[in-house]
Short mmCIF file of C-alpha atoms and ligand atoms in Angstrom, two decimals:
data_model
loop_
_atom_site.label_atom_id
_atom_site.label_comp_id
_atom_site.label_asym_id
_atom_site.label_seq_id
_atom_site.Cartn_x
_atom_site.Cartn_y
_atom_site.Cartn_z
CA MET A 1 -65.74 171.05 86.72
CA ALA A 2 -66.18 170.42 90.47
CA MET A 3 -66.25 166.63 91.50
CA ARG A 4 -67.18 164.99 94.44
CA ASN A 5 -64.95 163.50 96.90
CA LEU A 6 -64.10 159.87 97.03
CA TYR A 7 -64.05 158.23 100.27
CA LEU A 8 -62.12 155.01 100.90
CA ILE A 9 -63.32 153.00 104.14
CA GLY A 10 -62.71 149.50 105.41
CA PHE A 11 -61.08 147.95 108.32
CA MET A 12 -57.61 148.49 109.35
CA GLY A 13 -55.03 146.77 106.85
CA SER A 14 -57.51 146.64 104.07
CA GLY A 15 -55.23 148.85 102.02
CA LYS A 16 -57.04 152.45 102.10
CA SER A 17 -53.90 154.27 102.00
CA ALA A 18 -52.00 152.59 99.22
CA VAL A 19 -55.27 152.36 96.83
CA ALA A 20 -55.70 156.12 97.88
CA LYS A 21 -52.27 157.04 96.67
CA TYR A 22 -52.72 154.87 93.31
CA LEU A 23 -55.90 157.01 92.66
CA VAL A 24 -54.40 160.43 93.51
CA ASN A 25 -51.48 159.74 91.03
CA TYR A 26 -53.77 158.26 88.38
CA GLU A 27 -56.48 160.86 88.51
CA HIS A 28 -54.46 164.09 89.65
CA MET A 29 -56.98 164.45 92.50
CA THR A 30 -55.81 165.71 95.94
CA GLY A 31 -55.26 162.99 98.74
CA ILE A 32 -55.94 163.29 102.32
CA GLU A 33 -54.91 160.64 104.68
CA MET A 34 -57.19 161.13 107.82
CA ASP A 35 -54.96 159.41 110.53
CA ALA A 36 -51.65 161.07 108.97
CA GLU A 37 -53.42 164.65 109.14
CA ILE A 38 -54.50 164.09 112.76
CA GLU A 39 -50.96 163.20 113.83
CA ARG A 40 -49.64 165.93 111.90
CA ARG A 41 -52.36 168.59 113.77
CA GLU A 42 -51.86 166.70 117.13
CA LYS A 43 -48.00 166.55 116.89
CA LYS A 44 -48.10 162.91 117.97
CA LYS A 45 -48.83 159.30 116.74
CA ILE A 46 -52.31 157.91 116.69
CA SER A 47 -51.05 155.43 119.35
CA ALA A 48 -49.89 158.22 121.50
CA ILE A 49 -53.39 159.99 121.14
CA PHE A 50 -55.31 156.98 121.95
CA SER A 51 -53.20 156.26 125.29
CA GLU A 52 -52.72 159.99 126.28
CA ASN A 53 -55.95 161.42 125.41
CA GLY A 54 -58.22 158.58 124.95
CA GLU A 55 -60.17 157.07 122.06
CA GLU A 56 -62.97 159.77 122.46
CA TYR A 57 -60.92 162.65 122.07
CA PHE A 58 -59.51 160.72 118.80
CA ARG A 59 -62.94 160.47 117.40
CA ARG A 60 -63.78 163.96 117.96
CA LYS A 61 -60.69 164.95 116.03
CA GLU A 62 -61.59 162.65 113.28
CA THR A 63 -65.16 164.19 112.86
CA GLU A 64 -63.85 167.63 113.19
CA LEU A 65 -61.41 166.80 110.00
CA LEU A 66 -64.29 165.24 108.36
CA ARG A 67 -66.31 168.18 108.62
CA GLU A 68 -63.68 170.34 106.94
CA ILE A 69 -62.82 167.52 104.16
CA SER A 70 -66.74 167.59 103.32
CA GLY A 71 -66.55 171.07 102.74
CA MET A 72 -63.95 170.17 99.90
CA HIS A 73 -64.28 168.75 96.41
CA ASP A 74 -61.87 166.54 94.35
CA VAL A 75 -60.44 164.78 97.22
CA VAL A 76 -59.72 161.17 97.53
CA VAL A 77 -59.96 160.60 101.36
CA SER A 78 -58.24 157.53 103.09
CA CYS A 79 -60.41 157.22 106.38
CA GLY A 80 -59.56 155.81 109.45
CA GLY A 81 -61.14 152.29 109.92
CA GLY A 82 -63.38 153.49 112.84
CA VAL A 83 -64.89 156.42 110.87
CA ILE A 84 -68.12 154.52 110.52
CA LYS A 85 -68.55 154.27 114.14
CA LYS A 86 -70.48 158.04 114.06
CA GLU A 87 -73.39 158.38 112.44
CA GLU A 88 -72.58 161.81 111.84
CA ASN A 89 -69.49 160.85 109.84
CA ILE A 90 -71.54 158.65 107.57
CA ARG A 91 -73.84 161.41 106.78
CA LEU A 92 -70.80 163.80 105.89
CA MET A 93 -69.18 161.48 103.72
CA LYS A 94 -72.55 160.50 101.81
CA GLU A 95 -73.54 164.20 101.29
CA SER A 96 -70.00 165.08 100.05
CA GLY A 97 -68.92 162.15 97.74
CA SER A 98 -68.89 158.47 96.82
CA VAL A 99 -68.10 156.01 99.73
CA VAL A 100 -66.00 152.87 98.71
CA LEU A 101 -65.61 150.11 101.09
CA LEU A 102 -62.44 147.96 100.76
CA SER A 103 -63.47 144.46 102.01
CA ALA A 104 -60.81 142.21 103.30
CA THR A 105 -60.66 138.81 105.14
CA ALA A 106 -59.49 138.44 108.67
CA GLU A 107 -56.84 136.55 107.45
CA THR A 108 -55.83 139.20 104.96
CA VAL A 109 -55.77 141.89 107.77
CA LEU A 110 -53.64 139.72 110.15
CA GLU A 111 -51.06 139.00 107.34
CA ARG A 112 -50.79 142.66 106.67
CA LEU A 113 -50.55 143.98 110.27
CA LYS A 114 -49.04 141.17 112.15
CA ASN A 115 -45.71 142.70 112.62
CA HIS A 116 -46.99 146.47 113.21
CA HIS A 117 -47.74 148.04 116.33
CA ASP A 118 -49.52 151.40 115.53
CA ARG A 119 -53.05 150.05 115.78
CA PRO A 120 -54.19 150.75 119.30
CA LEU A 121 -57.36 148.90 118.83
CA LEU A 122 -55.58 145.56 117.83
CA GLU A 123 -52.78 145.57 120.20
CA GLY A 124 -52.39 142.41 122.59
CA ARG A 125 -55.39 141.17 120.14
CA MET A 126 -53.37 140.28 116.82
CA ASN A 127 -55.27 137.32 116.09
CA VAL A 128 -58.11 135.94 113.63
CA GLU A 129 -60.46 135.38 116.25
CA ALA A 130 -60.32 139.11 117.70
CA ILE A 131 -60.28 140.73 114.18
CA SER A 132 -63.15 138.36 112.81
CA MET A 133 -65.29 139.53 116.08
CA MET A 134 -64.58 143.20 115.42
CA MET A 135 -65.15 142.87 111.66
CA LYS A 136 -68.56 141.22 112.59
CA GLU A 137 -69.31 144.11 114.91
CA ARG A 138 -68.71 146.73 112.39
CA ALA A 139 -69.97 145.11 109.13
CA PRO A 140 -73.53 146.86 109.42
CA LEU A 141 -71.93 150.22 109.65
CA TYR A 142 -69.45 149.53 106.80
CA ASN A 143 -72.33 148.31 104.49
CA SER A 144 -74.57 151.02 105.51
CA ALA A 145 -71.96 153.85 104.92
CA ALA A 146 -70.83 152.24 101.44
CA ASP A 147 -72.09 152.98 97.97
CA TYR A 148 -70.24 149.79 97.09
CA SER A 149 -67.47 147.56 98.07
CA VAL A 150 -64.56 146.10 96.25
CA CYS A 151 -62.72 142.83 97.57
CA VAL A 152 -59.13 143.34 98.11
CA ASP A 153 -58.01 139.73 98.74
CA ARG A 154 -54.98 138.62 96.91
CA ARG A 155 -55.07 141.76 94.58
CA SER A 156 -52.80 144.44 93.49
CA VAL A 157 -53.40 147.81 94.27
CA ALA A 158 -53.72 148.84 90.67
CA ALA A 159 -56.43 146.12 90.09
CA ILE A 160 -58.37 147.39 92.98
CA GLY A 161 -57.69 151.25 91.94
CA GLN A 162 -58.94 150.17 88.35
CA GLU A 163 -62.10 148.62 89.69
CA ILE A 164 -62.92 151.67 91.76
CA LEU A 165 -62.49 153.70 88.71
CA ARG A 166 -64.76 151.90 86.58
CA LYS A 167 -67.52 151.82 89.22
CA THR A 168 -67.31 155.26 90.30
CA SER A 169 -68.20 156.93 86.78
CA GLN A 170 -67.44 160.46 85.92
CA LYS A 171 -71.34 160.91 85.93
CA GLU A 172 -71.43 159.65 89.72
CA MET A 173 -68.75 161.94 90.77
CA LYS A 174 -69.69 165.12 89.34
CA THR A 175 -71.39 167.56 91.58
CA THR A 176 -73.58 169.53 88.73
C1 S3P B 1 -58.82 152.57 113.82
C2 S3P B 1 -58.24 152.51 112.51
C3 S3P B 1 -56.80 153.30 112.33
C4 S3P B 1 -56.91 154.37 113.08
C5 S3P B 1 -57.24 154.10 114.53
C6 S3P B 1 -58.23 153.42 114.91
C7 S3P B 1 -60.08 152.05 113.95
O1 S3P B 1 -56.57 153.61 110.85
O2 S3P B 1 -57.61 155.70 112.93
O3 S3P B 1 -56.21 153.26 115.30
O4 S3P B 1 -60.91 152.16 114.95
O5 S3P B 1 -60.27 150.86 113.28
P1 S3P B 1 -56.50 152.57 109.76
O6 S3P B 1 -57.73 152.08 109.38
O7 S3P B 1 -55.89 153.59 108.69
O8 S3P B 1 -55.59 151.52 110.23
#
């Protein structure tokens, strides 16, 4: 039976990749990590794509990949945090699956990412104020894209994964 895709969206550091891995193992679905797939295709890291080709180029690659994924089924997709910046992306996700928002506070994001240097949009702005401001700007987009949201603060990957499985009922995921 064909099932619809499950798209995980949310701010950088909200745990989309870890939760996607959990769901893939638990549900035996296929997983696609959009950033990793773009890196594989472009043969370079996201930060190199941003610095050498620019954000616009990255966003085009992101939409191209999403167009392909939206034609698939049974896929758990870990989206890049900025996927909601394009209306087309939101439409593609909504048409082909359930969209789940992982919501985290700026403090959680900072705690998880403060020692990382692979998020070009946070480079030199790794502080609660900058993260909160970016979150606030994006909040309406995340909310309009999501079918529902799950809070991730101080919760285990398994607890988050189980909540998603409960909320995204089989009925909701079936295409027919
Ligand atoms: C971005 C999030 C990143 C990556 C790129 C841009 C964003 O993905 O796609 O650095 O605009 O929020 P993660 O959310 O997986 O970190």
